[in-house]
Tab-separated table of C-alpha atoms in Angstrom:
chain	number	residue	atom	x	y	z
A	1	MET	CA	-1.634	-42.171	11.049
A	2	LYS	CA	-5.064	-41.440	12.509
A	3	SER	CA	-3.603	-38.937	14.954
A	4	ILE	CA	-2.148	-37.028	11.975
A	5	ILE	CA	-5.534	-37.006	10.254
A	6	LYS	CA	-7.244	-35.776	13.415
A	7	LYS	CA	-4.612	-33.038	13.761
A	8	TRP	CA	-5.298	-31.667	10.268
A	9	TYR	CA	-9.056	-31.960	10.597
A	10	GLU	CA	-8.820	-29.672	13.621
A	11	LYS	CA	-6.101	-27.426	12.144
A	12	LEU	CA	-8.069	-26.688	8.960
A	13	GLY	CA	-11.218	-25.788	10.869
A	14	PHE	CA	-13.915	-28.115	9.581
A	15	PRO	CA	-17.480	-27.432	10.780
A	16	LYS	CA	-17.874	-28.488	14.418
A	17	GLU	CA	-21.194	-30.127	13.627
A	18	TRP	CA	-19.277	-32.687	11.582
A	19	ASP	CA	-17.178	-33.834	14.546
A	20	SER	CA	-19.230	-36.850	15.558
A	21	ALA	CA	-19.554	-38.193	12.010
A	22	PHE	CA	-15.899	-37.469	11.278
A	23	PHE	CA	-14.503	-39.313	14.266
A	24	GLU	CA	-16.830	-42.243	13.594
A	25	LEU	CA	-15.553	-42.338	9.995
A	26	LEU	CA	-11.952	-42.122	11.182
A	27	GLU	CA	-12.461	-44.960	13.658
A	28	LYS	CA	-14.048	-47.423	11.235
A	29	THR	CA	-11.955	-46.794	8.092
A	30	GLU	CA	-8.938	-48.993	7.354
A	31	LEU	CA	-5.998	-46.879	6.205
A	32	SER	CA	-2.450	-47.520	5.013
A	33	PRO	CA	0.317	-44.911	4.694
A	34	CYS	CA	1.168	-43.926	1.121
A	35	SER	CA	1.901	-40.922	-1.075
A	36	PRO	CA	-0.720	-39.040	-3.127
A	37	ALA	CA	0.613	-40.645	-6.321
A	38	GLU	CA	0.403	-44.125	-4.814
A	39	TYR	CA	-3.094	-43.505	-3.492
A	40	GLY	CA	-4.582	-41.986	-6.618
A	41	SER	CA	-8.308	-41.773	-5.940
A	42	SER	CA	-11.125	-43.927	-4.664
A	43	VAL	CA	-14.883	-44.188	-5.004
A	44	ASP	CA	-14.830	-44.355	-1.202
A	45	PHE	CA	-15.249	-40.607	-0.748
A	46	GLY	CA	-14.938	-40.783	3.027
A	47	LYS	CA	-11.566	-42.489	2.700
A	48	ASN	CA	-10.498	-39.801	0.205
A	49	LEU	CA	-11.140	-37.139	2.829
A	50	LEU	CA	-9.129	-38.970	5.460
A	51	MET	CA	-6.210	-39.660	3.147
A	52	TYR	CA	-6.035	-36.085	1.895
A	53	LEU	CA	-5.852	-34.866	5.472
A	54	TYR	CA	-3.054	-37.366	6.029
A	55	PHE	CA	-1.166	-35.982	3.001
A	56	CYS	CA	-1.150	-32.541	4.641
A	57	GLU	CA	1.570	-33.654	7.054
A	58	ASN	CA	4.132	-34.429	4.384
A	59	LEU	CA	3.163	-31.282	2.513
A	60	GLN	CA	3.871	-29.230	5.619
A	61	GLU	CA	7.365	-30.731	5.762
A	62	LYS	CA	7.965	-29.632	2.171
A	63	TYR	CA	6.837	-26.080	2.972
A	64	ILE	CA	9.135	-25.965	5.992
A	65	LYS	CA	12.061	-27.269	3.931
A	66	LYS	CA	11.568	-24.475	1.401
A	67	GLY	CA	11.073	-21.875	4.140
A	68	ILE	CA	7.525	-21.022	3.059
A	69	ALA	CA	5.399	-19.534	5.844
A	70	GLU	CA	2.613	-21.679	7.313
A	71	LYS	CA	0.045	-19.033	6.340
A	72	TYR	CA	0.383	-20.043	2.683
A	73	LEU	CA	0.069	-23.707	3.568
A	74	LEU	CA	-3.145	-23.182	5.522
A	75	ASP	CA	-4.623	-20.830	2.906
A	76	THR	CA	-3.926	-23.410	0.208
A	77	LEU	CA	-5.265	-26.364	2.170
A	78	GLY	CA	-8.441	-24.457	3.016
A	79	ASP	CA	-9.640	-25.660	-0.389
A	80	ILE	CA	-10.010	-29.149	1.085
A	81	VAL	CA	-12.645	-27.779	3.466
A	82	ILE	CA	-14.430	-25.974	0.622
A	83	TRP	CA	-14.625	-29.134	-1.495
A	84	ALA	CA	-15.656	-31.251	1.481
A	85	LYS	CA	-18.548	-28.825	2.013
A	86	THR	CA	-19.442	-29.083	-1.679
A	87	HIS	CA	-19.468	-32.865	-1.408
A	88	TYR	CA	-21.569	-32.739	1.741
A	89	GLY	CA	-24.089	-30.420	0.097
A	90	ILE	CA	-24.645	-32.949	-2.676
A	91	HIS	CA	-24.307	-36.301	-0.899
A	92	LYS	CA	-25.170	-35.385	2.717
A	93	SER	CA	-22.127	-37.324	3.878
A	94	LEU	CA	-18.488	-36.573	4.676
A	95	GLY	CA	-16.092	-37.069	1.811
A	96	LEU	CA	-14.069	-35.708	-1.086
A	97	SER	CA	-14.970	-36.414	-4.687
A	98	GLU	CA	-12.735	-33.838	-6.403
A	99	THR	CA	-9.382	-35.482	-5.695
A	100	SER	CA	-8.217	-35.006	-9.308
A	101	TRP	CA	-8.258	-31.278	-8.500
A	102	LEU	CA	-6.953	-31.393	-4.943
A	103	ILE	CA	-3.947	-33.546	-5.775
A	104	ARG	CA	-2.395	-30.306	-7.098
A	105	HIS	CA	-2.544	-28.842	-3.603
A	106	VAL	CA	-1.043	-31.770	-1.697
A	107	THR	CA	1.773	-32.269	-4.221
A	108	MET	CA	2.821	-28.604	-3.995
A	109	LYS	CA	1.891	-27.763	-7.570
A	110	LEU	CA	-0.770	-25.239	-6.518
A	111	ILE	CA	-0.457	-22.486	-3.924
A	112	LYS	CA	-2.941	-19.837	-2.867
A	113	LEU	CA	-1.550	-16.317	-2.628
A	114	GLY	CA	-4.147	-13.841	-1.438
A	115	ARG	CA	-7.317	-13.945	-3.521
A	116	LEU	CA	-6.064	-16.269	-6.261
A	117	GLN	CA	-4.581	-19.727	-6.605
A	118	PHE	CA	-1.585	-20.401	-8.849
A	119	CYS	CA	-0.674	-23.772	-10.308
A	120	MET	CA	2.625	-24.677	-11.934
A	121	ALA	CA	1.645	-26.744	-14.952
A	122	PRO	CA	2.180	-27.483	-18.635
A	123	ALA	CA	-0.288	-25.498	-20.725
A	124	GLU	CA	-3.448	-27.468	-21.488
A	125	HIS	CA	-4.594	-24.854	-23.977
A	126	GLY	CA	-2.293	-23.398	-26.613
A	127	THR	CA	-3.088	-19.988	-28.101
A	128	PRO	CA	-4.397	-19.738	-31.682
A	129	ASP	CA	-1.378	-17.701	-32.787
A	130	GLY	CA	1.061	-20.182	-31.288
A	131	GLU	CA	2.325	-17.699	-28.713
A	132	ILE	CA	1.745	-20.391	-26.101
A	133	SER	CA	2.133	-23.993	-27.228
A	134	GLY	CA	0.488	-26.966	-25.577
A	135	GLY	CA	2.760	-28.411	-22.901
A	136	GLU	CA	4.690	-25.183	-22.329
A	137	ASN	CA	5.166	-24.194	-18.702
A	138	VAL	CA	2.587	-21.675	-17.515
A	139	LEU	CA	1.387	-20.409	-14.172
A	140	GLU	CA	-2.335	-21.154	-14.154
A	141	ILE	CA	-4.646	-18.794	-12.292
A	142	HIS	CA	-7.607	-20.328	-10.483
A	143	ILE	CA	-10.336	-18.596	-8.498
A	144	CYS	CA	-11.615	-20.356	-5.402
A	145	GLU	CA	-15.059	-19.670	-4.017
A	146	GLY	CA	-15.946	-17.992	-0.768
A	147	GLU	CA	-14.462	-14.521	-1.257
A	148	LYS	CA	-15.450	-11.399	-3.152
A	149	LEU	CA	-13.795	-11.144	-6.579
A	150	ASP	CA	-12.083	-7.823	-5.867
A	151	VAL	CA	-9.965	-6.898	-8.876
A	152	ASP	CA	-7.455	-4.928	-6.797
A	153	GLU	CA	-6.888	-7.986	-4.608
A	154	CYS	CA	-6.471	-10.075	-7.755
A	155	ARG	CA	-3.795	-7.691	-9.038
A	156	LYS	CA	-1.994	-7.957	-5.700
A	157	SER	CA	-2.107	-11.738	-5.946
A	158	ILE	CA	-0.604	-11.740	-9.439
A	159	ASP	CA	2.168	-9.353	-8.372
A	160	ALA	CA	2.825	-11.509	-5.304
A	161	ALA	CA	3.006	-14.638	-7.458
A	162	LYS	CA	5.789	-13.173	-9.612
A	163	VAL	CA	7.917	-12.664	-6.502
A	164	PHE	CA	6.871	-15.849	-4.684
A	165	PHE	CA	7.559	-18.342	-7.468
A	166	ALA	CA	10.827	-16.658	-8.444
A	167	LYS	CA	11.969	-17.003	-4.818
A	168	TYR	CA	10.739	-20.474	-3.902
A	169	PHE	CA	10.518	-22.230	-7.284
A	170	PRO	CA	13.266	-20.627	-9.434
A	171	GLU	CA	13.578	-23.851	-11.410
A	172	PHE	CA	10.036	-23.389	-12.764
A	173	GLU	CA	10.463	-21.141	-15.791
A	174	TYR	CA	7.377	-19.641	-17.380
A	175	LYS	CA	6.472	-16.682	-19.590
A	176	TYR	CA	2.713	-16.457	-19.089
A	177	PHE	CA	-0.067	-16.605	-16.556
A	178	THR	CA	-3.137	-18.319	-18.012
A	179	CYS	CA	-6.737	-18.585	-16.911
A	180	HIS	CA	-9.294	-20.852	-18.591
A	181	SER	CA	-12.628	-20.016	-17.024
A	182	TRP	CA	-16.295	-19.194	-17.436
A	183	LEU	CA	-15.478	-15.907	-15.721
A	184	LEU	CA	-13.743	-14.709	-18.905
A	185	ASP	CA	-16.727	-15.344	-21.171
A	186	SER	CA	-17.530	-12.223	-23.234
A	187	THR	CA	-21.201	-13.272	-23.156
A	188	LEU	CA	-21.332	-12.109	-19.534
A	189	SER	CA	-21.065	-8.486	-20.635
A	190	THR	CA	-24.670	-8.753	-21.861
A	191	LEU	CA	-25.870	-9.951	-18.456
A	192	LEU	CA	-23.839	-7.826	-16.044
A	193	GLY	CA	-23.518	-4.108	-15.369
A	194	GLU	CA	-20.307	-2.222	-16.210
A	195	ASN	CA	-19.323	-2.095	-12.513
A	196	SER	CA	-19.435	-5.870	-12.220
A	197	ASN	CA	-16.392	-7.390	-10.489
A	198	ILE	CA	-16.434	-10.186	-13.059
A	199	LEU	CA	-16.151	-7.745	-15.973
A	200	LYS	CA	-13.348	-5.883	-14.182
A	201	PHE	CA	-11.579	-9.218	-13.653
A	202	GLN	CA	-11.816	-9.954	-17.387
A	203	LYS	CA	-9.891	-6.780	-18.161
A	204	LEU	CA	-6.811	-8.175	-16.418
A	205	PHE	CA	-6.393	-10.623	-19.302
A	206	GLU	CA	-5.924	-10.760	-23.023
A	207	VAL	CA	-8.689	-13.204	-23.935
A	208	VAL	CA	-7.446	-15.238	-26.887
A	209	SER	CA	-9.926	-18.086	-27.407
A	210	GLU	CA	-13.227	-19.519	-26.225
A	211	ASP	CA	-14.943	-22.886	-26.115
A	212	ALA	CA	-18.702	-23.353	-25.997
A	213	SER	CA	-19.601	-24.602	-22.524
A	214	ASN	CA	-22.408	-24.277	-20.004
A	215	ARG	CA	-20.270	-25.350	-17.052
A	216	ILE	CA	-21.136	-21.954	-15.565
A	217	ILE	CA	-24.308	-23.521	-14.160
A	218	ARG	CA	-22.207	-25.744	-11.877
A	219	TYR	CA	-20.617	-22.672	-10.314
A	220	ILE	CA	-23.735	-20.537	-10.094
A	221	PHE	CA	-26.070	-23.255	-8.817
A	222	ARG	CA	-24.782	-26.591	-7.471
A	223	TRP	CA	-21.761	-28.629	-8.489
A	224	ASP	CA	-24.013	-31.464	-9.680
A	225	MET	CA	-26.238	-29.157	-11.757
A	226	THR	CA	-26.994	-30.252	-15.315
A	227	GLU	CA	-28.902	-28.606	-18.138
A	228	GLU	CA	-31.580	-31.271	-17.702
A	229	LYS	CA	-32.147	-30.226	-14.087
A	230	LEU	CA	-31.771	-26.487	-14.627
A	231	ALA	CA	-35.482	-25.777	-15.196
A	232	ASP	CA	-36.201	-26.765	-11.579
A	233	ALA	CA	-33.207	-24.929	-10.090
A	234	VAL	CA	-33.922	-22.193	-7.545
A	235	CYS	CA	-32.339	-18.821	-8.345
A	236	THR	CA	-30.849	-17.016	-5.360
A	237	SER	CA	-29.770	-13.893	-7.288
A	238	SER	CA	-30.737	-11.888	-10.348
A	239	PHE	CA	-27.528	-13.073	-12.021
A	240	ALA	CA	-28.479	-16.703	-11.453
A	241	GLU	CA	-31.876	-16.004	-12.970
A	242	LYS	CA	-30.254	-14.452	-16.055
A	243	VAL	CA	-27.915	-17.422	-16.442
A	244	LYS	CA	-30.815	-19.837	-16.134
A	245	ASN	CA	-32.946	-17.995	-18.693
A	246	HIS	CA	-30.009	-17.718	-21.106
A	247	VAL	CA	-29.428	-21.483	-21.114
A	248	LEU	CA	-33.093	-22.464	-21.144
A	249	SER	CA	-33.599	-20.181	-24.156
A	250	GLY	CA	-31.161	-22.362	-26.081
A	251	ASN	CA	-28.143	-20.095	-25.784
A	252	THR	CA	-24.639	-21.193	-24.863
A	253	PHE	CA	-21.986	-19.747	-22.574
A	254	HIS	CA	-18.234	-20.248	-22.969
A	255	GLU	CA	-15.064	-21.085	-21.121
A	256	SER	CA	-12.473	-18.635	-22.391
A	257	LEU	CA	-8.690	-18.604	-22.268
A	258	GLY	CA	-7.044	-15.453	-20.957
A	259	ILE	CA	-3.313	-14.769	-20.755
A	260	ILE	CA	-1.061	-12.305	-18.968
A	261	LYS	CA	2.562	-11.942	-20.002
A	262	LYS	CA	4.895	-12.279	-17.031
């Protein structure tokens, strides 16, 4: 089991400066084989990291069985490294705390195709006009960090998803792509220039609803950022400064629901 975990740690390209701490963690942690559903999650974040690397092996077998190229597997699993880095930035230790998100990856519900991630799921958010009902199959669009939000690359991803899921998951029937995100907030048009990649991204969707939310600060600053701590947050861009001032002035951002008909 530990040899499998070591294999995926090396295959996914974790920071080399973590090696010593990782192998020490691997050596001292007691582990038992199980599936993602059986494991669930743990407050032992280090164990979460090890187990999610272990789950990669079975996931690879599923990709091979379906004939899906390894490139897609590695692109998808790269999110484990991103979230491990997020955890490390907050806790200064190796671990995973976002397993409720990453379980989608290791159970083959979510796959990254180019710039965007796509998750086969029942709709969490119905549309006001009833066009999409709660629980209806949709292909969720998610945007992982670390790459420029190039709208042309996003279009390519959406086009690729139509072909990919029809080929490899024909049993999953859906009519809409959905995206529920701070990136679709109309408020951002008052803070960003017309050539903003975010505003161009918004135009890909029909935005049908919005919910008041300041979760944007978690994405712009740190994942553990709260409104109470925002006054002391360091701004590393003019956009971050605008977001900070907007919230501290008593204003609210939104998470908006956008849809694209298949």
